[in-house]
Coordinates of C-alpha atoms (C1' of nucleotides) in Angstrom, one line a residue:
Chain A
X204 CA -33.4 -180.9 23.3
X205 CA -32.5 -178.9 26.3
X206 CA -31.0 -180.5 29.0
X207 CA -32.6 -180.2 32.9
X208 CA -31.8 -177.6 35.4
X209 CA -30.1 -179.7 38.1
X210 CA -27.2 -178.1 40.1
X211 CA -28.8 -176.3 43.5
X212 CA -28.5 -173.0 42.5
X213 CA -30.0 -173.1 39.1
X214 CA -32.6 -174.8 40.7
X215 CA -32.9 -172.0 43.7
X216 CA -32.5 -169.6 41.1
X217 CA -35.4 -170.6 39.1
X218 CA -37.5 -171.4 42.4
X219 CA -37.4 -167.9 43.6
X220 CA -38.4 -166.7 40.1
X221 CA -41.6 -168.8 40.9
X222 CA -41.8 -167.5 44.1
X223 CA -41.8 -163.6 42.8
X224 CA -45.2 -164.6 40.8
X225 CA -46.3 -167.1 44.0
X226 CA -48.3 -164.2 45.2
X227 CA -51.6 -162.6 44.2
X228 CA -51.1 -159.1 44.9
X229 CA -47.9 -159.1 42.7
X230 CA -49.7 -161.0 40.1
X231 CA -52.4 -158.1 40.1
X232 CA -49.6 -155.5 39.8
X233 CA -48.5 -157.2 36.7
X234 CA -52.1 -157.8 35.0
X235 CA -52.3 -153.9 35.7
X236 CA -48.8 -152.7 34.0
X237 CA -49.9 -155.3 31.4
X238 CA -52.7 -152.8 30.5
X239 CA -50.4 -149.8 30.5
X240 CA -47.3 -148.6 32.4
X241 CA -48.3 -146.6 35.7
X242 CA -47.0 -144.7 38.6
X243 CA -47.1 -145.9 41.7
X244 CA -50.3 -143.9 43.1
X245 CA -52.0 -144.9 39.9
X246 CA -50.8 -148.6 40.8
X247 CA -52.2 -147.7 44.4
X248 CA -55.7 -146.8 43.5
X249 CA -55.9 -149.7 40.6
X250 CA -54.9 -152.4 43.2
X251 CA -56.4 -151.1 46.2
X252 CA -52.9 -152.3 48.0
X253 CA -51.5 -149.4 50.6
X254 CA -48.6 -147.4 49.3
X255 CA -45.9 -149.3 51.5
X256 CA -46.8 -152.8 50.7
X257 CA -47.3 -152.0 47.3
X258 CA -43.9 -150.1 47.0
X259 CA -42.5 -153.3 48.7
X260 CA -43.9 -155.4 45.9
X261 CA -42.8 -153.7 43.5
X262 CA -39.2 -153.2 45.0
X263 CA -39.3 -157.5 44.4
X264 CA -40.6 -157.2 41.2
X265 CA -37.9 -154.7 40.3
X266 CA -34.9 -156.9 41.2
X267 CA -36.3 -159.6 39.7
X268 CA -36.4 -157.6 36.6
X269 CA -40.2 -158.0 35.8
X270 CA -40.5 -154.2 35.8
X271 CA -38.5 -151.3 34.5
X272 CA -38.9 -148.0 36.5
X273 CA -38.2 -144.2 35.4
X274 CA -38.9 -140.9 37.4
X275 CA -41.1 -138.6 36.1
X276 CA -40.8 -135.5 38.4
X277 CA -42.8 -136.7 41.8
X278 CA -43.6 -139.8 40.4
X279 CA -41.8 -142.8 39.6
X280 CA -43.3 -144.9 36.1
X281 CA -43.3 -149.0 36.9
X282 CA -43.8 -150.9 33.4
X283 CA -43.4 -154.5 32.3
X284 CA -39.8 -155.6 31.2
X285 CA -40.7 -159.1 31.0
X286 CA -44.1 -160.0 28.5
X287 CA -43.0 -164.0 29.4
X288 CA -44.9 -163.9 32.6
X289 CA -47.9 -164.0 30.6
X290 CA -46.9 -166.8 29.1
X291 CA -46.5 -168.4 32.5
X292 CA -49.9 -167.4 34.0
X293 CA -51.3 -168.9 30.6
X294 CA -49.5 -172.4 31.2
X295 CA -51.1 -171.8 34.8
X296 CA -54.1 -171.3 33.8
X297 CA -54.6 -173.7 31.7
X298 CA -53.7 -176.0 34.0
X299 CA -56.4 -174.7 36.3
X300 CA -58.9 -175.2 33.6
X301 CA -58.1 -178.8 33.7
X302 CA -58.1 -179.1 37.5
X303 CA -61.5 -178.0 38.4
X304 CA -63.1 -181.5 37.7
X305 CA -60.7 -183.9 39.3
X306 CA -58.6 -182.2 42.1
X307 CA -61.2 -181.0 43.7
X308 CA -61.3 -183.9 45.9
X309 CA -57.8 -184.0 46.7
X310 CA -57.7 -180.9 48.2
X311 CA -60.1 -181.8 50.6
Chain B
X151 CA -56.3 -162.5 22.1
X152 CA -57.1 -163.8 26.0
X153 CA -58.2 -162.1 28.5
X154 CA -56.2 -161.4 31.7
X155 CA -57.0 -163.1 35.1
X156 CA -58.7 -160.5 36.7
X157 CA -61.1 -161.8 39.9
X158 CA -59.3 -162.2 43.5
X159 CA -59.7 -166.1 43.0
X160 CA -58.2 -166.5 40.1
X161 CA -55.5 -164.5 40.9
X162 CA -54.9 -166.5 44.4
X163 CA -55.3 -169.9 42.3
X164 CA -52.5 -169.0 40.2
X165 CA -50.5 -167.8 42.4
X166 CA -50.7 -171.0 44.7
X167 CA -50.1 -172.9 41.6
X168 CA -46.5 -171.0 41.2
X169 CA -46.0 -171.0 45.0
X170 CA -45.9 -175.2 44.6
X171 CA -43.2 -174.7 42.3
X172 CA -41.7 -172.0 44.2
X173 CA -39.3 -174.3 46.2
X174 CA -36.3 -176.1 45.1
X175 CA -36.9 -179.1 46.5
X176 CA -40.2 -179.6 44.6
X177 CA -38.6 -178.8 41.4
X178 CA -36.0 -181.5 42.1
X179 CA -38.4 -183.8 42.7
X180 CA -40.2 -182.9 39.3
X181 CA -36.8 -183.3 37.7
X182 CA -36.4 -186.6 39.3
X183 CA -39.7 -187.4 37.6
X184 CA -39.1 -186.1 34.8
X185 CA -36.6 -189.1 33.9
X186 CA -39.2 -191.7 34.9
X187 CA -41.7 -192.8 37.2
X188 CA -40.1 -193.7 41.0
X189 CA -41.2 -195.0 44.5
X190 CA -40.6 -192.6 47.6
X191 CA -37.1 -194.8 48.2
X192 CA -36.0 -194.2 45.0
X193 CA -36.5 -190.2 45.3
X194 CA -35.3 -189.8 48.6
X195 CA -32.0 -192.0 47.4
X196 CA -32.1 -189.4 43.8
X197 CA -33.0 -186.2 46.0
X198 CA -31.1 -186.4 49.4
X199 CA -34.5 -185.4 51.3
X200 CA -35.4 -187.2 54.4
X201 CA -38.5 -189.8 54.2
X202 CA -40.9 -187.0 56.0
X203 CA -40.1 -183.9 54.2
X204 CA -40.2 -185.2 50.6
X205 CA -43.2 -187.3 51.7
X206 CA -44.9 -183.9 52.4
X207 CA -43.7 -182.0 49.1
X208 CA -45.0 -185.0 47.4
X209 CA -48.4 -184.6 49.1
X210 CA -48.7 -181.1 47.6
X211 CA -47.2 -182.0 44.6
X212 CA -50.2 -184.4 44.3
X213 CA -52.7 -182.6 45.8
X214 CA -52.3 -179.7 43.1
X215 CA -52.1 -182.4 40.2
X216 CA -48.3 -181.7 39.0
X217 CA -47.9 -185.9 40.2
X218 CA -50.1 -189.1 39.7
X219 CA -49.0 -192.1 41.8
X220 CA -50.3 -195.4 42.3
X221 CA -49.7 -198.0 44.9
X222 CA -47.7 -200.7 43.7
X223 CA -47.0 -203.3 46.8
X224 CA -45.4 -201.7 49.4
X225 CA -44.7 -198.9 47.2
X226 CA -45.9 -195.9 46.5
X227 CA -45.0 -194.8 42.4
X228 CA -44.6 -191.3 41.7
X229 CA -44.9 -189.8 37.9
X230 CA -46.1 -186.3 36.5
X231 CA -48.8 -185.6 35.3
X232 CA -48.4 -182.3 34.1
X233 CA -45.3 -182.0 31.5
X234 CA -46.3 -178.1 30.9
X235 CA -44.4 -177.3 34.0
X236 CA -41.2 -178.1 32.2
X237 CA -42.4 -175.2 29.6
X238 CA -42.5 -172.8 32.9
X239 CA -39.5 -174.0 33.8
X240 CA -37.9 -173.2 30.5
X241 CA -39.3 -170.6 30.3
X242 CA -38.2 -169.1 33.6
X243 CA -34.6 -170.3 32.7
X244 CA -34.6 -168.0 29.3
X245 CA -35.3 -165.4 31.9
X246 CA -32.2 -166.4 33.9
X247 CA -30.1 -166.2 30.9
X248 CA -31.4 -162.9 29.7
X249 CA -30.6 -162.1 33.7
X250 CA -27.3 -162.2 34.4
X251 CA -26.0 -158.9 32.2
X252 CA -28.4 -156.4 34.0
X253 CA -29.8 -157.9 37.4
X254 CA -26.7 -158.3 39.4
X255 CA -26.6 -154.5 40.7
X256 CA -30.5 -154.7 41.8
X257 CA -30.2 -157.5 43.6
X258 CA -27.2 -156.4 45.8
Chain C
dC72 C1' -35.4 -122.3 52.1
dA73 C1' -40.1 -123.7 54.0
dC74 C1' -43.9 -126.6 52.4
dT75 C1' -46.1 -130.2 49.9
dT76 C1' -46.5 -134.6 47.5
dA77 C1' -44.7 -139.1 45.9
dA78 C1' -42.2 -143.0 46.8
dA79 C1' -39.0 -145.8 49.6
dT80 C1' -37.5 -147.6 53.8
dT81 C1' -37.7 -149.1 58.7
dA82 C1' -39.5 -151.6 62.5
dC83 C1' -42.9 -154.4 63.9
dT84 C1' -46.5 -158.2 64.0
dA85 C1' -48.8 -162.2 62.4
dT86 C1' -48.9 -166.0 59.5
dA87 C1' -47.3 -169.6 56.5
dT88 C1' -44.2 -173.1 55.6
dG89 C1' -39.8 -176.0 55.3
dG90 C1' -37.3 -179.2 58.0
dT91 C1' -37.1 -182.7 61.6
dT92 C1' -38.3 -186.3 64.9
dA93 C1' -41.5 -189.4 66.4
dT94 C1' -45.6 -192.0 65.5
dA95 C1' -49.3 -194.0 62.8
dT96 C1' -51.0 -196.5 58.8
dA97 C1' -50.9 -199.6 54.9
dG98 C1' -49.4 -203.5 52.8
dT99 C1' -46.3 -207.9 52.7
dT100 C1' -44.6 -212.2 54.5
dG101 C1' -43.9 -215.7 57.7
Chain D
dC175 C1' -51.7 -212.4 63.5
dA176 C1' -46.8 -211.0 64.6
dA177 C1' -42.9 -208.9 62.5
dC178 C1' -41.3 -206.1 59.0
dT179 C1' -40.9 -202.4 55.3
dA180 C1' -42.7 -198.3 52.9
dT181 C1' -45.2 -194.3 53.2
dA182 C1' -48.0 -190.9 55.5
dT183 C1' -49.1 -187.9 59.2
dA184 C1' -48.6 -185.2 63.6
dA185 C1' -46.2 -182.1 66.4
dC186 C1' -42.8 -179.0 66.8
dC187 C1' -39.4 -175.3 65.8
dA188 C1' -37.2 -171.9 63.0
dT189 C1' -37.4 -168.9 59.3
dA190 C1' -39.3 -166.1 55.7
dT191 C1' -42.5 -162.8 54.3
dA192 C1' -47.0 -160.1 53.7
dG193 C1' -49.2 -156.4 55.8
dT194 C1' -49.1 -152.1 58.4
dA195 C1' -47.8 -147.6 60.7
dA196 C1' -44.4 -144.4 61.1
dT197 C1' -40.5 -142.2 59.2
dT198 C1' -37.3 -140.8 55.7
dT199 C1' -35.9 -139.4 51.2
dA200 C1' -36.6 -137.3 46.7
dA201 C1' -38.5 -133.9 43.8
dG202 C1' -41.3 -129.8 42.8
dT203 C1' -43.3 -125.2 44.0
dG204 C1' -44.0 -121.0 46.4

DNA sequence: CACTTAAATTACTATATGGTTATATAGTTG
DNA sequence: CAACTATATAACCATATAGTAATTTAAGTG
């Protein structure tokens, strides 16, 4: 059995790990290096983000260590280093499967 | 094999789903829980948050279905409903592990 | 080295949200 | 129903951050 995370910065620490995949368009960017590593104007033609904001994203994700980078001449390669946020958005979404029928009213 | 969330919605659903979790304060609280069921005077005693603010975090907590509560008196009773977020939560601390060796030098 | 392309960074704006104080509501008890 | 306690809500401020436009840096090519 594992004991709970309760000292403040384990719990900020894990908190701002949530808050890394709290966003749709860095979500997206993962769900598209899922499919196959990619360069960032690949990233900015498969997301439809513009190059600053997406280069921003991906700046998070990269200190966060979701994403490995390498240069390849002009370009710079983005790819997954961390397969367990799929295992997240699963959890999530199962979750979400389960809340259509009853939380619709509460958040109303 | 599962598909990957693709659509803008789902997308934005999951990430507002990490974005409750994505705050110390709530992941406290879900600790808190996690031990047993309390009344709003018992967390704020256990957390240290003022009557207002964790009365708010546990609005959202509710409202996205990671509590259940039931009145009980002049009481309000908190418990989870959703034990899976201590699976994100472990998982998210593996990460943290795994962290530590590499992540420091991004991150400055 | 001048020119071009890719990516990162800077500066800025707008919006969302956490914390707080004050107030309102719900339920209990006399 | 008046007084009291527990919880929720409203209003406000301060901060963080997503998006954007403009600029800079890095690398490649003539």
């Amino acid at each position: 059995m594992r004991r709970t995370p309760l000292d403040p910065d384990t719990l900020e620490a894990v908190a701002n790990r949530f808050k890394v995949l709290a966003e749709p368009a860095r979500l997206q960017i993962l769900n598209e290096l899922r499919a196959k590593p990619s360069n960032v104007t690949e990233l900015i033609a498969a997301t439809g983000l513009n190059q600053a904001n997406l280069s921003k994203h991906l700046q998070l994700l990269y200190t966060h260590g979701f994403v490995m980078r390498k240069r390849d001449g002009l370009f710079v390669v983005y790819a997954l280093a961390d397969p367990s946020v799929f295992a997240l958005c699963d959890i999530m979404c199962a979750q979400l499967g389960r809340r259509g029928t009853e939380l619709r009213k509460r958040a109303r």
